[in-house]
Short mmCIF file of C-alpha atoms in Angstrom, two decimals:
data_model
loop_
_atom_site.label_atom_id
_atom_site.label_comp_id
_atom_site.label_asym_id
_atom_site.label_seq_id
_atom_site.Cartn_x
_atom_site.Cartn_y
_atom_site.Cartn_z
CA UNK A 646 0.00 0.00 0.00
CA UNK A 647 3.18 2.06 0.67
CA UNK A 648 3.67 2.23 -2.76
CA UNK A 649 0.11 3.48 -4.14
CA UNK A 650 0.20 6.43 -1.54
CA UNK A 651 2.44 8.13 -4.36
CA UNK A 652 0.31 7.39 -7.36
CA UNK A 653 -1.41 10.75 -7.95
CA UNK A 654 -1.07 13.91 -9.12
CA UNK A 655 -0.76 17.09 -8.05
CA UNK A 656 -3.73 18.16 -6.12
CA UNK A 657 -5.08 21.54 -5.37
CA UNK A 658 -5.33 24.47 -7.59
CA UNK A 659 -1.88 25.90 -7.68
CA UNK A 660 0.33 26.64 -10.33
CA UNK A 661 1.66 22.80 -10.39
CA UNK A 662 -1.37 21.48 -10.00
CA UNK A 663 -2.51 18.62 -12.29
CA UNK A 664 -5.83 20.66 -12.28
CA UNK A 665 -3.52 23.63 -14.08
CA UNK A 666 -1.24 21.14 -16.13
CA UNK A 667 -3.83 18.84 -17.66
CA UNK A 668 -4.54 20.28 -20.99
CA UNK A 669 -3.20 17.16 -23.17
CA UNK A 670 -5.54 15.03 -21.15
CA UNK A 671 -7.99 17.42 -22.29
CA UNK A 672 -7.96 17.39 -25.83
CA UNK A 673 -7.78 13.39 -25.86
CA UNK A 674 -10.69 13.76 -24.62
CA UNK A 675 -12.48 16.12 -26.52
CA UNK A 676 -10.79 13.68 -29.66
CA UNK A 677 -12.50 10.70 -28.51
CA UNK A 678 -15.42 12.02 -28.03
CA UNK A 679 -17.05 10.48 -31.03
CA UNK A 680 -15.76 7.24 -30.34
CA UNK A 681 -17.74 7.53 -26.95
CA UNK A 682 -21.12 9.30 -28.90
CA UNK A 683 -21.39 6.29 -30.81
CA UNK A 684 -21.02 3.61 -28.03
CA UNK A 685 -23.85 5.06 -26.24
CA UNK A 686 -26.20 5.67 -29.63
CA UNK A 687 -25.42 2.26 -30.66
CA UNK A 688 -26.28 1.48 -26.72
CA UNK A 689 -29.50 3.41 -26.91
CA UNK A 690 -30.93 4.98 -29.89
CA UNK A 691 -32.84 1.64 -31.53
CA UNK A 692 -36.28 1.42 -31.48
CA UNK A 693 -36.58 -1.44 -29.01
CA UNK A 694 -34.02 -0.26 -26.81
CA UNK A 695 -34.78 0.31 -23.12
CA UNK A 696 -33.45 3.28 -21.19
CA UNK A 697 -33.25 2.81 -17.80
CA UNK A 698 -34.71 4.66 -14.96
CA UNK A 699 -30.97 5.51 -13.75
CA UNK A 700 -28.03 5.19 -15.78
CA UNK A 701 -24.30 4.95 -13.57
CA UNK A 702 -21.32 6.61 -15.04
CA UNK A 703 -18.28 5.33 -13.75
CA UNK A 704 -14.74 7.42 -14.92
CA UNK A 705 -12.31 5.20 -13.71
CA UNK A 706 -8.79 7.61 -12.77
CA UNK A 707 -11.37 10.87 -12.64
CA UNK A 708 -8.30 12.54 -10.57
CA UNK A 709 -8.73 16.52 -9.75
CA UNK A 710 -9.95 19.04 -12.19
CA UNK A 711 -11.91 20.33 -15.05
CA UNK A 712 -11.23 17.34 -17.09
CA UNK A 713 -12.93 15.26 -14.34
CA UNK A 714 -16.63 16.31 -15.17
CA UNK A 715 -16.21 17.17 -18.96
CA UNK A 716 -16.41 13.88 -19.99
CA UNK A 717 -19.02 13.16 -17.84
CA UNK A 718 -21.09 16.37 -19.02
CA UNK A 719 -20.41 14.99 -22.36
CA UNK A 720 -22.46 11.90 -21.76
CA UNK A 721 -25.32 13.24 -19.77
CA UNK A 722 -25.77 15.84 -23.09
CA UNK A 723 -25.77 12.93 -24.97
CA UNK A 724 -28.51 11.43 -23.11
CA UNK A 725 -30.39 14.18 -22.88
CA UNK A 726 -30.93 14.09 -26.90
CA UNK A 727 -30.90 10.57 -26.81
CA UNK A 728 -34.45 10.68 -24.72
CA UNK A 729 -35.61 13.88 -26.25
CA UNK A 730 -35.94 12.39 -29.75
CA UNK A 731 -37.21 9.20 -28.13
CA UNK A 732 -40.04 10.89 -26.34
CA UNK A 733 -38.53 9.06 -23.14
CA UNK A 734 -38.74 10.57 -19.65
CA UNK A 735 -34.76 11.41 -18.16
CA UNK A 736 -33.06 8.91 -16.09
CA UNK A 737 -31.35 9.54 -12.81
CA UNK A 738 -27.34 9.82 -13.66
CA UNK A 739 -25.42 8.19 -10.97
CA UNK A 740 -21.68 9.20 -11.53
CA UNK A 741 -18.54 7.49 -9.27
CA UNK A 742 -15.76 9.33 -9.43
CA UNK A 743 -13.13 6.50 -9.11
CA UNK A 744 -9.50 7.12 -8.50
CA UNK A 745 -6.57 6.35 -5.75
CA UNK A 746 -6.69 7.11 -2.29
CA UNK A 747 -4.02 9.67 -2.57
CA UNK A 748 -6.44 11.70 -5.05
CA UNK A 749 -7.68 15.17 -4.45
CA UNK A 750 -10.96 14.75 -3.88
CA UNK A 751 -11.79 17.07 -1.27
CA UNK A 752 -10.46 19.63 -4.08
CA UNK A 753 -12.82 17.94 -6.44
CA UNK A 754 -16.06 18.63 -4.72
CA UNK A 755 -15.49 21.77 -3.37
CA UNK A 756 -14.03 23.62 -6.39
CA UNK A 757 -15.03 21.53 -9.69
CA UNK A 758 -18.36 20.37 -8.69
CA UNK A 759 -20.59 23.29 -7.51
CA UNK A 760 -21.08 24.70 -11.06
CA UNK A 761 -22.00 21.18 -13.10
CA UNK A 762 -25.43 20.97 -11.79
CA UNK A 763 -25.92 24.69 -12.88
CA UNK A 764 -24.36 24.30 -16.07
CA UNK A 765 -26.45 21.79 -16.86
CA UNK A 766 -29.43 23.52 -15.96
CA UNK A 767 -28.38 26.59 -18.52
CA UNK A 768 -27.88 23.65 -21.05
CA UNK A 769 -31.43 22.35 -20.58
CA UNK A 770 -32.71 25.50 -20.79
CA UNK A 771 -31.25 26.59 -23.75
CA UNK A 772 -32.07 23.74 -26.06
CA UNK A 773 -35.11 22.10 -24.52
CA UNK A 774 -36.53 24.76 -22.70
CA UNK A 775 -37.11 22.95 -19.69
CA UNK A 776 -36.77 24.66 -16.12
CA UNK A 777 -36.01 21.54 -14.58
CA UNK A 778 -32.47 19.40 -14.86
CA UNK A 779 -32.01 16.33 -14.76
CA UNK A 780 -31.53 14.62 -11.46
CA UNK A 781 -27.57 13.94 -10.65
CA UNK A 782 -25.80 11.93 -7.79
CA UNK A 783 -22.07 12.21 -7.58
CA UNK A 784 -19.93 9.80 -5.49
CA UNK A 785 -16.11 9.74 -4.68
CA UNK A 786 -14.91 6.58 -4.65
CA UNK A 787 -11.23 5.72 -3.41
CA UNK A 788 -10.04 1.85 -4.93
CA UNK A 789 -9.21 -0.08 -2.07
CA UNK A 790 -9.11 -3.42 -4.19
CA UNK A 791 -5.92 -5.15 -5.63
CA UNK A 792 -3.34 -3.18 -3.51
CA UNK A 793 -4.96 0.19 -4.34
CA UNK A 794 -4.27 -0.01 -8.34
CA UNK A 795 -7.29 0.17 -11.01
CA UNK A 796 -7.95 -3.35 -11.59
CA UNK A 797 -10.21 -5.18 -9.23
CA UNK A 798 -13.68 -4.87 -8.26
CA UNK A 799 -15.05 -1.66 -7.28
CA UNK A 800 -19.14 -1.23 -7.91
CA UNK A 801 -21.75 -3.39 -8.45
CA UNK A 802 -22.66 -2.65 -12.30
CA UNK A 803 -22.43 0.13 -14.65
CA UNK A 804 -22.32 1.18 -18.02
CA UNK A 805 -19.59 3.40 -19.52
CA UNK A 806 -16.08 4.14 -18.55
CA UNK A 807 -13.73 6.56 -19.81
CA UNK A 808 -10.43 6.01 -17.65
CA UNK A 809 -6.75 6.46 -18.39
CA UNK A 810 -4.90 3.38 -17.66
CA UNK A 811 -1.39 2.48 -15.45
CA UNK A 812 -0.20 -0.25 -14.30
CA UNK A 813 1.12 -0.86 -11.13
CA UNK A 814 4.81 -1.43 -10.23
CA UNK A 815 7.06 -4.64 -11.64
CA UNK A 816 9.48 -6.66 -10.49
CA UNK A 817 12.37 -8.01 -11.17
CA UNK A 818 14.39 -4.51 -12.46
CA UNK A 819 16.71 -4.66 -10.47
CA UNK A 820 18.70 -5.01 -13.66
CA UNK A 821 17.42 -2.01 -14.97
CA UNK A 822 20.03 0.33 -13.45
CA UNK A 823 20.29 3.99 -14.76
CA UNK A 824 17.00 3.88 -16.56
CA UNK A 825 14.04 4.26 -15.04
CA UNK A 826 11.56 3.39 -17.42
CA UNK A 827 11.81 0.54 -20.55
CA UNK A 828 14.98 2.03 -22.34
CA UNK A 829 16.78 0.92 -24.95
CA UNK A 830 19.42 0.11 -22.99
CA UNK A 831 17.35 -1.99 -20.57
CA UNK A 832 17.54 -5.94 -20.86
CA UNK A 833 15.40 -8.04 -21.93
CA UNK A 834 14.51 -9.58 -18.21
CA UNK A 835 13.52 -5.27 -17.90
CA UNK A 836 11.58 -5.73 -21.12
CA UNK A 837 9.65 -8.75 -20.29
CA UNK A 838 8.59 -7.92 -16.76
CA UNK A 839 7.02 -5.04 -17.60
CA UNK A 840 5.13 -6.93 -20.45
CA UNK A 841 4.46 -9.43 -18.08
CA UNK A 842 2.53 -7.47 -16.24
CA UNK A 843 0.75 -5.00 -17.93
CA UNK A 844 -0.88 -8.33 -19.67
CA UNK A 845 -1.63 -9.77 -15.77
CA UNK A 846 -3.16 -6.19 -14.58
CA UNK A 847 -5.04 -5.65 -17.83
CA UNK A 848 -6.39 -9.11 -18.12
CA UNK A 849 -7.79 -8.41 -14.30
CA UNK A 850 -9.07 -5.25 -15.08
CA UNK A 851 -11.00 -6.33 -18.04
CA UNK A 852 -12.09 -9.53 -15.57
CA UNK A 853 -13.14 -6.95 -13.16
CA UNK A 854 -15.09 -4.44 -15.45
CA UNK A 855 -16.70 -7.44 -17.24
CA UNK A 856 -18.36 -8.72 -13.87
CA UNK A 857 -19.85 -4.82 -13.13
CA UNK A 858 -21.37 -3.74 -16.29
CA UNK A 859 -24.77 -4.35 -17.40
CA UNK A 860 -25.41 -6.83 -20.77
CA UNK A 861 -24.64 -4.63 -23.69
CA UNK A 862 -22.92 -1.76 -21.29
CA UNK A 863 -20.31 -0.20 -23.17
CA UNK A 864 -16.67 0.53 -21.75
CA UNK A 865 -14.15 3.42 -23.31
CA UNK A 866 -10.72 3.68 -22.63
CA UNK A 867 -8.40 5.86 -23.73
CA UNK A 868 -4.77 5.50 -22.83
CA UNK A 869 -1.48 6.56 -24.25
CA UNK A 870 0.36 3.98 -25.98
CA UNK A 871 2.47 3.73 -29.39
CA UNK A 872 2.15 2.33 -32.60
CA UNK A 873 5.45 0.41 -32.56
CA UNK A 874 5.69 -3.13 -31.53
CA UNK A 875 8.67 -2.33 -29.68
CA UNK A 876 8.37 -1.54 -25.98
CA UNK A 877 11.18 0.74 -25.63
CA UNK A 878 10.38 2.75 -29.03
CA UNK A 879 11.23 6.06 -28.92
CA UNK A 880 7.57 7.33 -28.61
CA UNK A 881 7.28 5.90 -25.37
CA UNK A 882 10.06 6.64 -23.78
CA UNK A 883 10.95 10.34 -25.07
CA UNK A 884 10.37 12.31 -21.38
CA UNK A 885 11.00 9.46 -19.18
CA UNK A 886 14.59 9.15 -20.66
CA UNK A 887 14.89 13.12 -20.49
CA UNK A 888 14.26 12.91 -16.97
CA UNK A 889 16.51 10.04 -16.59
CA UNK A 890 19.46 11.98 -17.46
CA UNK A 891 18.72 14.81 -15.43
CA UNK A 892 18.31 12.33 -12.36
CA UNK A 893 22.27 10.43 -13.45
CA UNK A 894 23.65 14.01 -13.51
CA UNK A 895 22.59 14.83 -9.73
CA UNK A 896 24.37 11.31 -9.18
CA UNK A 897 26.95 12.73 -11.08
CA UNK A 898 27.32 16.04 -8.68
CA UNK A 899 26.94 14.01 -5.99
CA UNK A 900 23.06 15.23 -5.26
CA UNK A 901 21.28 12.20 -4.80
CA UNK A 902 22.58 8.34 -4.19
CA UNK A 903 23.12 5.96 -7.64
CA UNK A 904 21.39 3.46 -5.41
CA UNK A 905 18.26 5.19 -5.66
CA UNK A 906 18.41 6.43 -8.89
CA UNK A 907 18.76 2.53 -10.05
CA UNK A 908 16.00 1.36 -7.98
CA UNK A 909 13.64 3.62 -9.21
CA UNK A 910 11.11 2.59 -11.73
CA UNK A 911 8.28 4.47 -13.59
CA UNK A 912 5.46 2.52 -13.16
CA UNK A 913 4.27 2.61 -16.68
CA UNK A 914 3.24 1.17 -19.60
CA UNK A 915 2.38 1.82 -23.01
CA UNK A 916 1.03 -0.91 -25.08
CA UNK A 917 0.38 -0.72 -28.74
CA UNK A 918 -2.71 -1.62 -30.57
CA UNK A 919 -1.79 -5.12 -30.96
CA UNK A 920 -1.28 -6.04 -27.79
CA UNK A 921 -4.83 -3.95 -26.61
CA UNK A 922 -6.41 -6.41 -28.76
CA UNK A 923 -4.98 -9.88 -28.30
CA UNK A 924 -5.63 -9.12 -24.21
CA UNK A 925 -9.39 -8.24 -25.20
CA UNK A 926 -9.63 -11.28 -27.30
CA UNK A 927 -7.88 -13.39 -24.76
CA UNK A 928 -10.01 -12.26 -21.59
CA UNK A 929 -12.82 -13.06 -23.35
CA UNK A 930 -15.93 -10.77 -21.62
CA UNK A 931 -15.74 -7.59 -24.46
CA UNK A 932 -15.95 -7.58 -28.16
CA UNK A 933 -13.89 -4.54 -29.83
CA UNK A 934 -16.33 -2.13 -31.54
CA UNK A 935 -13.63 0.34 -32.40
CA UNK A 936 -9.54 0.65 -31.70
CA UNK A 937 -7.91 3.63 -33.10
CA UNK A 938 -4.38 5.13 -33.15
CA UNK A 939 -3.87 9.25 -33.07
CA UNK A 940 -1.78 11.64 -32.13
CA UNK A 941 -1.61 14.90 -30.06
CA UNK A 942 1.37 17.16 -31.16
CA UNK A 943 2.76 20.09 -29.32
CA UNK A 944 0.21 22.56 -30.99
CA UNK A 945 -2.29 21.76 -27.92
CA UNK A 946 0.39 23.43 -25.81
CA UNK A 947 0.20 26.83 -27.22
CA UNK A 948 -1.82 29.52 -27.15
CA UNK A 949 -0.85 30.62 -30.46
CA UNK A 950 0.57 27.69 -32.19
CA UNK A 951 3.00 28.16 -35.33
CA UNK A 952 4.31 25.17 -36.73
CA UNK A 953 7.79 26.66 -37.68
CA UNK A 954 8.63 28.08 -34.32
CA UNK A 955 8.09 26.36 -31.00
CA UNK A 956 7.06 28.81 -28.32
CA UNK A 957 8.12 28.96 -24.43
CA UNK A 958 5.07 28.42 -23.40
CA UNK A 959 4.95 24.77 -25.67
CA UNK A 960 7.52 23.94 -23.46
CA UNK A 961 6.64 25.25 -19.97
CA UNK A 962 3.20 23.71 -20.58
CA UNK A 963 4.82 20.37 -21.23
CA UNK A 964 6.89 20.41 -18.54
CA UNK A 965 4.00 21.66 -16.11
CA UNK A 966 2.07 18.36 -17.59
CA UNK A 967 4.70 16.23 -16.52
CA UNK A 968 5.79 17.52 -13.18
CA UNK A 969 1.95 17.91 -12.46
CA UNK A 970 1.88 13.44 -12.99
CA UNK A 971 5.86 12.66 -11.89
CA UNK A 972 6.12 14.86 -8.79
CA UNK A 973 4.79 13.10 -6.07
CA UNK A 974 6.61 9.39 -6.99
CA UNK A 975 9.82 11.76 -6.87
CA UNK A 976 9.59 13.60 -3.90
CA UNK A 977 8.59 9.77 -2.34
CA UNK A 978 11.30 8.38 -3.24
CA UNK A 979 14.47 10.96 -3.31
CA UNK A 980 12.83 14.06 -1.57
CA UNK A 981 11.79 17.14 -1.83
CA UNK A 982 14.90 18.91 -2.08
CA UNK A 983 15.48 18.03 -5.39
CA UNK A 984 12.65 18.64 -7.19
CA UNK A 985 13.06 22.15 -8.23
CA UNK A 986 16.47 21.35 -10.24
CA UNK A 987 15.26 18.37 -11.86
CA UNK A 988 12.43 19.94 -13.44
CA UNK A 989 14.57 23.05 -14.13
CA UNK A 990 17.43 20.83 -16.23
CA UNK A 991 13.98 19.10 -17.69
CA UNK A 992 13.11 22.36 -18.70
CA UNK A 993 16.00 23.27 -20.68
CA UNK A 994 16.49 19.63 -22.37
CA UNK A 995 13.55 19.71 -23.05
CA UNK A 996 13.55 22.96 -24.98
CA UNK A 997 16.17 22.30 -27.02
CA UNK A 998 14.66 18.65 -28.18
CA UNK A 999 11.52 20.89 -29.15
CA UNK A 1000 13.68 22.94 -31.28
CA UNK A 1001 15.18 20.03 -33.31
CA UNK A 1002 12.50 17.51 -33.57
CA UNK A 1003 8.90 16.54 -33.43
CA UNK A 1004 7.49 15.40 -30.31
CA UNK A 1005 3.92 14.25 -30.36
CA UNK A 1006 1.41 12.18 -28.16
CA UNK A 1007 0.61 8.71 -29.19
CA UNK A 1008 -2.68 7.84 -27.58
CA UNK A 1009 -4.90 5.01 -28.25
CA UNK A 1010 -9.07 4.88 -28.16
CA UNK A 1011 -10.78 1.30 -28.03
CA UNK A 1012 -14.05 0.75 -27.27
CA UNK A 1013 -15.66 -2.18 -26.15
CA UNK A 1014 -18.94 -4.13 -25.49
CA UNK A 1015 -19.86 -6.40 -22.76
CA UNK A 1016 -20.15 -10.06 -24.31
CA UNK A 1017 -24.03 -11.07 -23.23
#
């Protein structure tokens, strides 16, 4: 359990704040989002379909911001068509707000949720012209199951997901010394545990989401991944190995211990379509309605974006995004002390790898149905 008190992001609203830093997750999002309109029309929108008299939400990894409810909002619009073209009284929307103990979810209520209810009210009034919205029930639900990671059992039943996805931490790198993620310089034994057991944790969490939704419910994910076979391609590890570096040259200055950069290991993984798909197939409780590969460049970073000259801000934004999901496994395990000149040598590699090369995003959408 040690171990999952660190897996979360910033919380809060300050300047490193994941709820400040999370504009990438953002426009995934707002990418996917047809992906996610057509599970729930395919769900729904048939003559003989039944809508029930209260549909659950469930965002698996909500964590602490505006991201948390947009997608949410998103589906609850949806709806709202959905049952005004089918002549069909609302249903009650019961959301769960799933994430890690360690989340900011005292944050969550008090600053993020307050205006959803009366956003949706402007939003019912302005197409519908009803006074009334309809009814919402929000819960905040820590995982307690399978150590504290995102795998196991958490409700009863629901019907669509939208969660990032992580898996929790290997063993067996002990081999893996100077890296701290799958590098190209890692062995194979590095290689294989990881793959090892991102296919165990995935294969439970599909076990686990199978057993709570409905007949027919529909599940998005969206995670990032890459398109290469290889698990130490270069579009998976492009930050992680930044931020290796800057970690060997504290070692270097004599900073921090070598000992605890080398047992340090990102607990991360980023499959590629392929291997999404033979764990879906394998499992056996989903059928794959739709997997799809794209990629978010730097341009979601700027304000102004200009494809021939990369801005400060690209860069400052990136490294805000990164610092807002590393920080807290790095202050647990070296302290706080160094955290300022890590980022700050980030900073500056990174800035100069923006200048010479394209960095982009690769994130992958599949969504599924529950095998009846």
């Amino acid at each position: 359990m040690e171990f999952v008190q660190q897996l979360h992001m910033i919380g809060g609203i300050g300047e490193s704040s994941y709820a400040n830093n999370s504009l990438l997750q953002r426009k995934v999002i707002s990418m996917t989002k047809p992906i996610t309109e057509a599970a729930i029309i395919a769900r729904f929108s048939t003559v003989t379909a039944t809508i029930p008299r209260t549909l659950t939400i469930a965002d698996l990894g909500c964590s602490c911001g505006p991201n948390t409810l947009f997608a949410v909002s998103e589906i609850i619009s949806l709806m709202i068509d959905i049952c005004n073209a089918k002549k069909h009284e609302l249903p009650e929307f019961q959301v769960f707000l799933n994430d890690l103990p360690g989340n900011d979810f005292n944050t969550l209520f008090r600053s993020f949720l307050p205006g959803f209810q009366e956003k949706l009210s402007e939003q019912m009034k302005s197409k519908y012209g009803a006074s009334v919205a309809p009814a919402c029930f929000f819960n905040g639900v820590p995982v307690r199951s399978m150590g504290g990671c995102l795998l196991g059992r958490v409700y009863t039943s629901f019907f669509v997901v939208q969660p990032p996805l992580a898996v929790s931490s290997p063993r067996g790198l002990e081999e893996n010394k100077g890296n701290i993620c799958m590098a190209r310089s890692s062995p194979p034994s590095v290689l294989r545990a990881y793959n090892e057991l991102f296919q165990s944790d995935f294969s439970t969490f599909l076990e686990s989401r199978g057993q709570e939704l409905v007949a027919g419910g529909r599940m998005v994910l969206t995670l990032l991944g890459r398109r290469s076979d290889d698990p130490s391609s270069e579009e998976y590890r492009q930050f992680w190995e930044l931020l290796a570096v800057d970690l060997n040259e504290l070692v270097t200055e004599g900073l921090i211990e070598k000992e605890k950069v080398d047992s340090f290991n990102v607990p991360y993984y980023s499959p590629s379509p392929k291997e999404l798909q033979w764990e879906v197939q394998k499992q056996g409780s989903f059928s794959i309605d739709c997997l799809e590969v794209f990629e978010v460049d730097r341009s979601v970073f700027e304000t102004d974006f200009d494809p021939n000259v990369v801005s400060e801000e690209a860069a400052d934004n990136m490294v805000g995004c990164l610092r807002a999901i590393a920080q807290p496994m790095l202050v647990d395990h070296f302290g706080g002390e160094i955290i300022n000149e890590v980022f700050k040598r980030f900073r500056a590699k990174l800035g100069d790898r923006l200048s010479k090369e394209k960095i982009a995003f690769v994130n992958i959408i599949i969504s599924l149905k529950k095998i009846t």
